[in-house]
Amino acid sequence: MLTRPQKDEYGGHFSHYVELVPEGDLLTLLEEQNREAAQLFSTFAEEQANDSYAPGKWTLKELLSHAIDTERIMTARLHRIARGDEAEQPGFNQDIYTAHAHANRLSLSFLIDELAAVRSSTLFLLRGIPEEEWKRTAQVSGYRISARALAYVVQGHLLHHLNVVRDRYRL
């Protein structure tokens, strides 16, 4: 079973996301979150998804695209670390990724389906990693982080953005 990482397995901006994850089996939490995210985003009409909650903030579609990009990047990092690749991995500029995704041209239902597909891929990856590989670490964005901590970052990052949607993007 994938267990919660120790505090020395992550740092910096990753801490917020790891610490958001509730107690429980992470794979079950990820599956439940996938359904919860689809349900939440499906409550918005297409025209609402093209709006942001404040000037200069991402639209709902851009936020969803950002969540998708981040999960892909975090799981690619996790995959490399679990497979023994100790090379330092760079950060990424979320604003550049979001600008170049052009999410507002896509339908909300497309983005919801894409998130579900990415999460399904994440779950397959995580289920296939042997227990002894979870504590492997590498340098990512200036911090030492373990494969299992990155699995928690995936859950916590989307949880953070689901909370933003609930708090700021009013139905």
PDB file of N, CA and C in Angstrom, residues 49-151:
ATOM      1  N   ALA A  49     -17.849  28.513 -18.118  1.00  0.00           N
ATOM      2  CA  ALA A  49     -16.494  27.964 -18.112  1.00  0.00           C
ATOM      3  C   ALA A  49     -15.500  28.860 -18.842  1.00  0.00           C
ATOM      4  N   ASN A  50     -16.008  29.834 -19.600  1.00  0.00           N
ATOM      5  CA  ASN A  50     -15.142  30.784 -20.299  1.00  0.00           C
ATOM      6  C   ASN A  50     -14.905  32.046 -19.481  1.00  0.00           C
ATOM      7  N   ASP A  51     -15.421  32.069 -18.259  1.00  0.00           N
ATOM      8  CA  ASP A  51     -15.282  33.237 -17.385  1.00  0.00           C
ATOM      9  C   ASP A  51     -14.310  32.947 -16.253  1.00  0.00           C
ATOM     10  N   SER A  52     -13.674  34.007 -15.757  1.00  0.00           N
ATOM     11  CA  SER A  52     -12.834  33.894 -14.572  1.00  0.00           C
ATOM     12  C   SER A  52     -13.560  34.573 -13.416  1.00  0.00           C
ATOM     13  N   TYR A  53     -13.108  34.309 -12.213  1.00  0.00           N
ATOM     14  CA  TYR A  53     -13.781  34.886 -11.049  1.00  0.00           C
ATOM     15  C   TYR A  53     -13.315  36.311 -10.763  1.00  0.00           C
ATOM     16  N   ALA A  54     -12.211  36.732 -11.409  1.00  0.00           N
ATOM     17  CA  ALA A  54     -11.703  38.089 -11.226  1.00  0.00           C
ATOM     18  C   ALA A  54     -10.807  38.432 -12.415  1.00  0.00           C
ATOM     19  N   PRO A  55     -10.640  39.718 -12.703  1.00  0.00           N
ATOM     20  CA  PRO A  55      -9.750  40.118 -13.791  1.00  0.00           C
ATOM     21  C   PRO A  55      -8.339  39.564 -13.572  1.00  0.00           C
ATOM     22  N   GLY A  56      -7.742  39.058 -14.645  1.00  0.00           N
ATOM     23  CA  GLY A  56      -6.388  38.543 -14.571  1.00  0.00           C
ATOM     24  C   GLY A  56      -6.274  37.112 -14.061  1.00  0.00           C
ATOM     25  N   LYS A  57      -7.394  36.515 -13.678  1.00  0.00           N
ATOM     26  CA  LYS A  57      -7.398  35.124 -13.208  1.00  0.00           C
ATOM     27  C   LYS A  57      -7.802  34.215 -14.354  1.00  0.00           C
ATOM     28  N   TRP A  58      -7.440  32.945 -14.236  1.00  0.00           N
ATOM     29  CA  TRP A  58      -7.769  31.978 -15.269  1.00  0.00           C
ATOM     30  C   TRP A  58      -9.270  31.744 -15.362  1.00  0.00           C
ATOM     31  N   THR A  59      -9.717  31.455 -16.571  1.00  0.00           N
ATOM     32  CA  THR A  59     -11.099  30.999 -16.720  1.00  0.00           C
ATOM     33  C   THR A  59     -11.182  29.591 -16.130  1.00  0.00           C
ATOM     34  N   LEU A  60     -12.386  29.115 -15.946  1.00  0.00           N
ATOM     35  CA  LEU A  60     -12.573  27.767 -15.427  1.00  0.00           C
ATOM     36  C   LEU A  60     -11.919  26.742 -16.354  1.00  0.00           C
ATOM     37  N   LYS A  61     -12.036  26.942 -17.667  1.00  0.00           N
ATOM     38  CA  LYS A  61     -11.392  26.032 -18.624  1.00  0.00           C
ATOM     39  C   LYS A  61      -9.874  26.088 -18.502  1.00  0.00           C
ATOM     40  N   GLU A  62      -9.329  27.275 -18.310  1.00  0.00           N
ATOM     41  CA  GLU A  62      -7.887  27.397 -18.150  1.00  0.00           C
ATOM     42  C   GLU A  62      -7.415  26.720 -16.857  1.00  0.00           C
ATOM     43  N   LEU A  63      -8.180  26.879 -15.790  1.00  0.00           N
ATOM     44  CA  LEU A  63      -7.845  26.207 -14.546  1.00  0.00           C
ATOM     45  C   LEU A  63      -7.847  24.691 -14.729  1.00  0.00           C
ATOM     46  N   LEU A  64      -8.839  24.192 -15.406  1.00  0.00           N
ATOM     47  CA  LEU A  64      -8.947  22.753 -15.663  1.00  0.00           C
ATOM     48  C   LEU A  64      -7.780  22.283 -16.537  1.00  0.00           C
ATOM     49  N   SER A  65      -7.435  23.050 -17.552  1.00  0.00           N
ATOM     50  CA  SER A  65      -6.294  22.719 -18.406  1.00  0.00           C
ATOM     51  C   SER A  65      -4.995  22.723 -17.596  1.00  0.00           C
ATOM     52  N   HIS A  66      -4.858  23.679 -16.709  1.00  0.00           N
ATOM     53  CA  HIS A  66      -3.688  23.739 -15.829  1.00  0.00           C
ATOM     54  C   HIS A  66      -3.607  22.488 -14.947  1.00  0.00           C
ATOM     55  N   ALA A  67      -4.735  22.060 -14.404  1.00  0.00           N
ATOM     56  CA  ALA A  67      -4.758  20.851 -13.564  1.00  0.00           C
ATOM     57  C   ALA A  67      -4.319  19.630 -14.381  1.00  0.00           C
ATOM     58  N   ILE A  68      -4.764  19.559 -15.608  1.00  0.00           N
ATOM     59  CA  ILE A  68      -4.393  18.447 -16.495  1.00  0.00           C
ATOM     60  C   ILE A  68      -2.891  18.488 -16.786  1.00  0.00           C
ATOM     61  N   ASP A  69      -2.385  19.648 -17.185  1.00  0.00           N
ATOM     62  CA  ASP A  69      -0.952  19.779 -17.475  1.00  0.00           C
ATOM     63  C   ASP A  69      -0.112  19.409 -16.260  1.00  0.00           C
ATOM     64  N   THR A  70      -0.505  19.893 -15.107  1.00  0.00           N
ATOM     65  CA  THR A  70       0.270  19.643 -13.895  1.00  0.00           C
ATOM     66  C   THR A  70       0.274  18.167 -13.539  1.00  0.00           C
ATOM     67  N   GLU A  71      -0.856  17.497 -13.663  1.00  0.00           N
ATOM     68  CA  GLU A  71      -0.876  16.068 -13.370  1.00  0.00           C
ATOM     69  C   GLU A  71       0.036  15.307 -14.329  1.00  0.00           C
ATOM     70  N   ARG A  72       0.029  15.679 -15.589  1.00  0.00           N
ATOM     71  CA  ARG A  72       0.921  15.031 -16.559  1.00  0.00           C
ATOM     72  C   ARG A  72       2.395  15.233 -16.173  1.00  0.00           C
ATOM     73  N   ILE A  73       2.738  16.444 -15.815  1.00  0.00           N
ATOM     74  CA  ILE A  73       4.125  16.753 -15.471  1.00  0.00           C
ATOM     75  C   ILE A  73       4.535  16.045 -14.177  1.00  0.00           C
ATOM     76  N   MET A  74       3.684  16.087 -13.173  1.00  0.00           N
ATOM     77  CA  MET A  74       4.017  15.447 -11.893  1.00  0.00           C
ATOM     78  C   MET A  74       4.150  13.932 -12.045  1.00  0.00           C
ATOM     79  N   THR A  75       3.288  13.336 -12.842  1.00  0.00           N
ATOM     80  CA  THR A  75       3.393  11.881 -13.005  1.00  0.00           C
ATOM     81  C   THR A  75       4.588  11.503 -13.876  1.00  0.00           C
ATOM     82  N   ALA A  76       4.966  12.356 -14.825  1.00  0.00           N
ATOM     83  CA  ALA A  76       6.180  12.091 -15.601  1.00  0.00           C
ATOM     84  C   ALA A  76       7.398  12.153 -14.683  1.00  0.00           C
ATOM     85  N   ARG A  77       7.412  13.121 -13.778  1.00  0.00           N
ATOM     86  CA  ARG A  77       8.501  13.215 -12.807  1.00  0.00           C
ATOM     87  C   ARG A  77       8.518  11.969 -11.914  1.00  0.00           C
ATOM     88  N   LEU A  78       7.363  11.616 -11.406  1.00  0.00           N
ATOM     89  CA  LEU A  78       7.220  10.448 -10.543  1.00  0.00           C
ATOM     90  C   LEU A  78       7.712   9.192 -11.256  1.00  0.00           C
ATOM     91  N   HIS A  79       7.319   9.026 -12.500  1.00  0.00           N
ATOM     92  CA  HIS A  79       7.701   7.872 -13.310  1.00  0.00           C
ATOM     93  C   HIS A  79       9.222   7.780 -13.430  1.00  0.00           C
ATOM     94  N   ARG A  80       9.845   8.893 -13.748  1.00  0.00           N
ATOM     95  CA  ARG A  80      11.303   8.920 -13.883  1.00  0.00           C
ATOM     96  C   ARG A  80      11.975   8.537 -12.575  1.00  0.00           C
ATOM     97  N   ILE A  81      11.518   9.107 -11.472  1.00  0.00           N
ATOM     98  CA  ILE A  81      12.128   8.829 -10.172  1.00  0.00           C
ATOM     99  C   ILE A  81      11.935   7.366  -9.790  1.00  0.00           C
ATOM    100  N   ALA A  82      10.721   6.860  -9.938  1.00  0.00           N
ATOM    101  CA  ALA A  82      10.440   5.464  -9.574  1.00  0.00           C
ATOM    102  C   ALA A  82      11.276   4.494 -10.394  1.00  0.00           C
ATOM    103  N   ARG A  83      11.622   4.867 -11.609  1.00  0.00           N
ATOM    104  CA  ARG A  83      12.418   4.004 -12.473  1.00  0.00           C
ATOM    105  C   ARG A  83      13.928   4.183 -12.263  1.00  0.00           C
ATOM    106  N   GLY A  84      14.282   5.009 -11.282  1.00  0.00           N
ATOM    107  CA  GLY A  84      15.685   5.144 -10.934  1.00  0.00           C
ATOM    108  C   GLY A  84      16.434   6.274 -11.604  1.00  0.00           C
ATOM    109  N   ASP A  85      15.744   7.135 -12.308  1.00  0.00           N
ATOM    110  CA  ASP A  85      16.378   8.283 -12.968  1.00  0.00           C
ATOM    111  C   ASP A  85      16.595   9.371 -11.909  1.00  0.00           C
ATOM    112  N   GLU A  86      17.844   9.604 -11.569  1.00  0.00           N
ATOM    113  CA  GLU A  86      18.160  10.572 -10.521  1.00  0.00           C
ATOM    114  C   GLU A  86      18.529  11.949 -11.069  1.00  0.00           C
ATOM    115  N   ALA A  87      18.397  12.151 -12.368  1.00  0.00           N
ATOM    116  CA  ALA A  87      18.730  13.447 -12.964  1.00  0.00           C
ATOM    117  C   ALA A  87      17.806  14.528 -12.409  1.00  0.00           C
ATOM    118  N   GLU A  88      18.384  15.701 -12.187  1.00  0.00           N
ATOM    119  CA  GLU A  88      17.583  16.821 -11.705  1.00  0.00           C
ATOM    120  C   GLU A  88      16.535  17.185 -12.754  1.00  0.00           C
ATOM    121  N   GLN A  89      15.334  17.459 -12.284  1.00  0.00           N
ATOM    122  CA  GLN A  89      14.239  17.806 -13.188  1.00  0.00           C
ATOM    123  C   GLN A  89      13.845  19.268 -12.973  1.00  0.00           C
ATOM    124  N   PRO A  90      13.714  20.009 -14.059  1.00  0.00           N
ATOM    125  CA  PRO A  90      13.415  21.436 -13.933  1.00  0.00           C
ATOM    126  C   PRO A  90      11.955  21.699 -13.567  1.00  0.00           C
ATOM    127  N   GLY A  91      11.717  22.927 -13.148  1.00  0.00           N
ATOM    128  CA  GLY A  91      10.351  23.377 -12.929  1.00  0.00           C
ATOM    129  C   GLY A  91       9.682  23.666 -14.260  1.00  0.00           C
ATOM    130  N   PHE A  92       8.468  24.165 -14.191  1.00  0.00           N
ATOM    131  CA  PHE A  92       7.781  24.591 -15.409  1.00  0.00           C
ATOM    132  C   PHE A  92       6.998  25.849 -15.091  1.00  0.00           C
ATOM    133  N   ASN A  93       6.810  26.675 -16.091  1.00  0.00           N
ATOM    134  CA  ASN A  93       6.077  27.919 -15.916  1.00  0.00           C
ATOM    135  C   ASN A  93       4.609  27.674 -16.237  1.00  0.00           C
ATOM    136  N   GLN A  94       3.793  27.619 -15.193  1.00  0.00           N
ATOM    137  CA  GLN A  94       2.377  27.295 -15.372  1.00  0.00           C
ATOM    138  C   GLN A  94       1.652  28.320 -16.241  1.00  0.00           C
ATOM    139  N   ASP A  95       2.064  29.553 -16.188  1.00  0.00           N
ATOM    140  CA  ASP A  95       1.387  30.576 -16.985  1.00  0.00           C
ATOM    141  C   ASP A  95       1.676  30.412 -18.479  1.00  0.00           C
ATOM    142  N   ILE A  96       2.900  30.030 -18.818  1.00  0.00           N
ATOM    143  CA  ILE A  96       3.232  29.780 -20.224  1.00  0.00           C
ATOM    144  C   ILE A  96       2.460  28.567 -20.731  1.00  0.00           C
ATOM    145  N   TYR A  97       2.443  27.492 -19.931  1.00  0.00           N
ATOM    146  CA  TYR A  97       1.694  26.300 -20.330  1.00  0.00           C
ATOM    147  C   TYR A  97       0.220  26.629 -20.532  1.00  0.00           C
ATOM    148  N   THR A  98      -0.348  27.369 -19.607  1.00  0.00           N
ATOM    149  CA  THR A  98      -1.776  27.689 -19.701  1.00  0.00           C
ATOM    150  C   THR A  98      -2.068  28.567 -20.909  1.00  0.00           C
ATOM    151  N   ALA A  99      -1.218  29.543 -21.156  1.00  0.00           N
ATOM    152  CA  ALA A  99      -1.420  30.419 -22.325  1.00  0.00           C
ATOM    153  C   ALA A  99      -1.354  29.636 -23.629  1.00  0.00           C
ATOM    154  N   HIS A 100      -0.446  28.672 -23.714  1.00  0.00           N
ATOM    155  CA  HIS A 100      -0.270  27.920 -24.950  1.00  0.00           C
ATOM    156  C   HIS A 100      -1.212  26.737 -25.085  1.00  0.00           C
ATOM    157  N   ALA A 101      -1.966  26.442 -24.050  1.00  0.00           N
ATOM    158  CA  ALA A 101      -2.961  25.367 -24.147  1.00  0.00           C
ATOM    159  C   ALA A 101      -4.210  25.840 -24.893  1.00  0.00           C
ATOM    160  N   HIS A 102      -4.465  27.153 -24.885  1.00  0.00           N
ATOM    161  CA  HIS A 102      -5.638  27.719 -25.548  1.00  0.00           C
ATOM    162  C   HIS A 102      -6.911  26.962 -25.142  1.00  0.00           C
ATOM    163  N   ALA A 103      -7.056  26.763 -23.837  1.00  0.00           N
ATOM    164  CA  ALA A 103      -8.158  25.945 -23.310  1.00  0.00           C
ATOM    165  C   ALA A 103      -9.534  26.503 -23.647  1.00  0.00           C
ATOM    166  N   ASN A 104      -9.661  27.797 -23.789  1.00  0.00           N
ATOM    167  CA  ASN A 104     -10.984  28.380 -24.033  1.00  0.00           C
ATOM    168  C   ASN A 104     -11.558  28.011 -25.401  1.00  0.00           C
ATOM    169  N   ARG A 105     -10.730  27.480 -26.299  1.00  0.00           N
ATOM    170  CA  ARG A 105     -11.240  27.035 -27.598  1.00  0.00           C
ATOM    171  C   ARG A 105     -11.829  25.630 -27.511  1.00  0.00           C
ATOM    172  N   LEU A 106     -11.553  24.935 -26.414  1.00  0.00           N
ATOM    173  CA  LEU A 106     -12.038  23.563 -26.223  1.00  0.00           C
ATOM    174  C   LEU A 106     -13.360  23.575 -25.469  1.00  0.00           C
ATOM    175  N   SER A 107     -14.139  22.541 -25.644  1.00  0.00           N
ATOM    176  CA  SER A 107     -15.390  22.471 -24.887  1.00  0.00           C
ATOM    177  C   SER A 107     -15.094  22.026 -23.461  1.00  0.00           C
ATOM    178  N   LEU A 108     -15.947  22.420 -22.560  1.00  0.00           N
ATOM    179  CA  LEU A 108     -15.811  22.006 -21.175  1.00  0.00           C
ATOM    180  C   LEU A 108     -15.883  20.490 -21.067  1.00  0.00           C
ATOM    181  N   SER A 109     -16.770  19.872 -21.802  1.00  0.00           N
ATOM    182  CA  SER A 109     -16.892  18.411 -21.735  1.00  0.00           C
ATOM    183  C   SER A 109     -15.616  17.721 -22.228  1.00  0.00           C
ATOM    184  N   PHE A 110     -14.962  18.292 -23.236  1.00  0.00           N
ATOM    185  CA  PHE A 110     -13.684  17.742 -23.698  1.00  0.00           C
ATOM    186  C   PHE A 110     -12.657  17.767 -22.575  1.00  0.00           C
ATOM    187  N   LEU A 111     -12.553  18.905 -21.885  1.00  0.00           N
ATOM    188  CA  LEU A 111     -11.578  19.041 -20.803  1.00  0.00           C
ATOM    189  C   LEU A 111     -11.898  18.112 -19.632  1.00  0.00           C
ATOM    190  N   ILE A 112     -13.165  17.948 -19.317  1.00  0.00           N
ATOM    191  CA  ILE A 112     -13.569  17.022 -18.258  1.00  0.00           C
ATOM    192  C   ILE A 112     -13.158  15.601 -18.629  1.00  0.00           C
ATOM    193  N   ASP A 113     -13.398  15.219 -19.878  1.00  0.00           N
ATOM    194  CA  ASP A 113     -13.000  13.886 -20.351  1.00  0.00           C
ATOM    195  C   ASP A 113     -11.481  13.729 -20.358  1.00  0.00           C
ATOM    196  N   GLU A 114     -10.769  14.792 -20.736  1.00  0.00           N
ATOM    197  CA  GLU A 114      -9.312  14.727 -20.755  1.00  0.00           C
ATOM    198  C   GLU A 114      -8.761  14.533 -19.345  1.00  0.00           C
ATOM    199  N   LEU A 115      -9.310  15.253 -18.377  1.00  0.00           N
ATOM    200  CA  LEU A 115      -8.883  15.075 -16.990  1.00  0.00           C
ATOM    201  C   LEU A 115      -9.114  13.635 -16.541  1.00  0.00           C
ATOM    202  N   ALA A 116     -10.263  13.074 -16.875  1.00  0.00           N
ATOM    203  CA  ALA A 116     -10.559  11.685 -16.499  1.00  0.00           C
ATOM    204  C   ALA A 116      -9.568  10.715 -17.150  1.00  0.00           C
ATOM    205  N   ALA A 117      -9.215  10.974 -18.405  1.00  0.00           N
ATOM    206  CA  ALA A 117      -8.264  10.105 -19.110  1.00  0.00           C
ATOM    207  C   ALA A 117      -6.875  10.195 -18.481  1.00  0.00           C
ATOM    208  N   VAL A 118      -6.447  11.402 -18.157  1.00  0.00           N
ATOM    209  CA  VAL A 118      -5.145  11.594 -17.524  1.00  0.00           C
ATOM    210  C   VAL A 118      -5.135  10.913 -16.157  1.00  0.00           C
ATOM    211  N   ARG A 119      -6.208  11.075 -15.392  1.00  0.00           N
ATOM    212  CA  ARG A 119      -6.271  10.444 -14.076  1.00  0.00           C
ATOM    213  C   ARG A 119      -6.271   8.924 -14.197  1.00  0.00           C
ATOM    214  N   SER A 120      -6.940   8.398 -15.196  1.00  0.00           N
ATOM    215  CA  SER A 120      -6.924   6.952 -15.418  1.00  0.00           C
ATOM    216  C   SER A 120      -5.492   6.480 -15.682  1.00  0.00           C
ATOM    217  N   SER A 121      -4.763   7.214 -16.498  1.00  0.00           N
ATOM    218  CA  SER A 121      -3.373   6.886 -16.775  1.00  0.00           C
ATOM    219  C   SER A 121      -2.533   6.969 -15.499  1.00  0.00           C
ATOM    220  N   THR A 122      -2.778   7.978 -14.701  1.00  0.00           N
ATOM    221  CA  THR A 122      -2.080   8.124 -13.418  1.00  0.00           C
ATOM    222  C   THR A 122      -2.302   6.899 -12.543  1.00  0.00           C
ATOM    223  N   LEU A 123      -3.543   6.452 -12.455  1.00  0.00           N
ATOM    224  CA  LEU A 123      -3.867   5.300 -11.617  1.00  0.00           C
ATOM    225  C   LEU A 123      -3.177   4.038 -12.116  1.00  0.00           C
ATOM    226  N   PHE A 124      -3.119   3.842 -13.426  1.00  0.00           N
ATOM    227  CA  PHE A 124      -2.391   2.686 -13.967  1.00  0.00           C
ATOM    228  C   PHE A 124      -0.901   2.775 -13.595  1.00  0.00           C
ATOM    229  N   LEU A 125      -0.314   3.941 -13.755  1.00  0.00           N
ATOM    230  CA  LEU A 125       1.096   4.122 -13.408  1.00  0.00           C
ATOM    231  C   LEU A 125       1.328   3.784 -11.943  1.00  0.00           C
ATOM    232  N   LEU A 126       0.535   4.355 -11.067  1.00  0.00           N
ATOM    233  CA  LEU A 126       0.744   4.171  -9.630  1.00  0.00           C
ATOM    234  C   LEU A 126       0.560   2.720  -9.208  1.00  0.00           C
ATOM    235  N   ARG A 127      -0.418   2.060  -9.785  1.00  0.00           N
ATOM    236  CA  ARG A 127      -0.665   0.652  -9.432  1.00  0.00           C
ATOM    237  C   ARG A 127       0.485  -0.259  -9.868  1.00  0.00           C
ATOM    238  N   GLY A 128       1.250   0.156 -10.854  1.00  0.00           N
ATOM    239  CA  GLY A 128       2.320  -0.681 -11.377  1.00  0.00           C
ATOM    240  C   GLY A 128       3.673  -0.466 -10.729  1.00  0.00           C
ATOM    241  N   ILE A 129       3.783   0.495  -9.835  1.00  0.00           N
ATOM    242  CA  ILE A 129       5.078   0.777  -9.213  1.00  0.00           C
ATOM    243  C   ILE A 129       5.270  -0.142  -8.006  1.00  0.00           C
ATOM    244  N   PRO A 130       6.371  -0.895  -7.992  1.00  0.00           N
ATOM    245  CA  PRO A 130       6.631  -1.785  -6.850  1.00  0.00           C
ATOM    246  C   PRO A 130       6.899  -0.985  -5.569  1.00  0.00           C
ATOM    247  N   GLU A 131       6.540  -1.555  -4.454  1.00  0.00           N
ATOM    248  CA  GLU A 131       6.665  -0.881  -3.157  1.00  0.00           C
ATOM    249  C   GLU A 131       8.069  -0.330  -2.904  1.00  0.00           C
ATOM    250  N   GLU A 132       9.074  -1.073  -3.286  1.00  0.00           N
ATOM    251  CA  GLU A 132      10.453  -0.655  -2.993  1.00  0.00           C
ATOM    252  C   GLU A 132      10.890   0.576  -3.787  1.00  0.00           C
ATOM    253  N   GLU A 133      10.136   0.971  -4.793  1.00  0.00           N
ATOM    254  CA  GLU A 133      10.515   2.121  -5.621  1.00  0.00           C
ATOM    255  C   GLU A 133       9.914   3.449  -5.127  1.00  0.00           C
ATOM    256  N   TRP A 134       8.957   3.395  -4.232  1.00  0.00           N
ATOM    257  CA  TRP A 134       8.256   4.601  -3.814  1.00  0.00           C
ATOM    258  C   TRP A 134       9.135   5.609  -3.084  1.00  0.00           C
ATOM    259  N   LYS A 135      10.163   5.144  -2.395  1.00  0.00           N
ATOM    260  CA  LYS A 135      11.002   6.057  -1.613  1.00  0.00           C
ATOM    261  C   LYS A 135      12.184   6.617  -2.398  1.00  0.00           C
ATOM    262  N   ARG A 136      12.315   6.219  -3.656  1.00  0.00           N
ATOM    263  CA  ARG A 136      13.373   6.804  -4.485  1.00  0.00           C
ATOM    264  C   ARG A 136      13.160   8.314  -4.565  1.00  0.00           C
ATOM    265  N   THR A 137      14.257   9.047  -4.640  1.00  0.00           N
ATOM    266  CA  THR A 137      14.170  10.508  -4.696  1.00  0.00           C
ATOM    267  C   THR A 137      15.016  11.069  -5.827  1.00  0.00           C
ATOM    268  N   ALA A 138      14.713  12.306  -6.177  1.00  0.00           N
ATOM    269  CA  ALA A 138      15.507  13.084  -7.125  1.00  0.00           C
ATOM    270  C   ALA A 138      15.248  14.558  -6.834  1.00  0.00           C
ATOM    271  N   GLN A 139      16.055  15.383  -7.431  1.00  0.00           N
ATOM    272  CA  GLN A 139      15.913  16.830  -7.297  1.00  0.00           C
ATOM    273  C   GLN A 139      14.898  17.312  -8.330  1.00  0.00           C
ATOM    274  N   VAL A 140      13.855  17.994  -7.875  1.00  0.00           N
ATOM    275  CA  VAL A 140      12.818  18.532  -8.758  1.00  0.00           C
ATOM    276  C   VAL A 140      12.537  19.972  -8.341  1.00  0.00           C
ATOM    277  N   SER A 141      12.667  20.896  -9.267  1.00  0.00           N
ATOM    278  CA  SER A 141      12.393  22.317  -9.003  1.00  0.00           C
ATOM    279  C   SER A 141      13.162  22.828  -7.786  1.00  0.00           C
ATOM    280  N   GLY A 142      14.380  22.322  -7.597  1.00  0.00           N
ATOM    281  CA  GLY A 142      15.211  22.797  -6.500  1.00  0.00           C
ATOM    282  C   GLY A 142      15.010  22.077  -5.180  1.00  0.00           C
ATOM    283  N   TYR A 143      14.153  21.080  -5.142  1.00  0.00           N
ATOM    284  CA  TYR A 143      13.875  20.347  -3.905  1.00  0.00           C
ATOM    285  C   TYR A 143      14.057  18.851  -4.128  1.00  0.00           C
ATOM    286  N   ARG A 144      14.511  18.157  -3.115  1.00  0.00           N
ATOM    287  CA  ARG A 144      14.578  16.699  -3.146  1.00  0.00           C
ATOM    288  C   ARG A 144      13.167  16.199  -2.868  1.00  0.00           C
ATOM    289  N   ILE A 145      12.690  15.270  -3.684  1.00  0.00           N
ATOM    290  CA  ILE A 145      11.326  14.764  -3.513  1.00  0.00           C
ATOM    291  C   ILE A 145      11.289  13.289  -3.886  1.00  0.00           C
ATOM    292  N   SER A 146      10.446  12.545  -3.200  1.00  0.00           N
ATOM    293  CA  SER A 146      10.306  11.112  -3.473  1.00  0.00           C
ATOM    294  C   SER A 146       9.175  10.868  -4.461  1.00  0.00           C
ATOM    295  N   ALA A 147       9.212   9.680  -5.038  1.00  0.00           N
ATOM    296  CA  ALA A 147       8.136   9.282  -5.949  1.00  0.00           C
ATOM    297  C   ALA A 147       6.795   9.312  -5.222  1.00  0.00           C
ATOM    298  N   ARG A 148       6.747   8.768  -3.988  1.00  0.00           N
ATOM    299  CA  ARG A 148       5.452   8.746  -3.288  1.00  0.00           C
ATOM    300  C   ARG A 148       4.983  10.141  -2.914  1.00  0.00           C
ATOM    301  N   ALA A 149       5.915  11.059  -2.615  1.00  0.00           N
ATOM    302  CA  ALA A 149       5.494  12.430  -2.337  1.00  0.00           C
ATOM    303  C   ALA A 149       4.852  13.049  -3.575  1.00  0.00           C
ATOM    304  N   LEU A 150       5.394  12.757  -4.755  1.00  0.00           N
ATOM    305  CA  LEU A 150       4.791  13.277  -5.982  1.00  0.00           C
ATOM    306  C   LEU A 150       3.403  12.704  -6.216  1.00  0.00           C
ATOM    307  N   ALA A 151       3.165  11.466  -5.825  1.00  0.00           N
ATOM    308  CA  ALA A 151       1.814  10.901  -5.929  1.00  0.00           C
ATOM    309  C   ALA A 151       0.852  11.711  -5.058  1.00  0.00           C
TER     310      ALA A 151
END
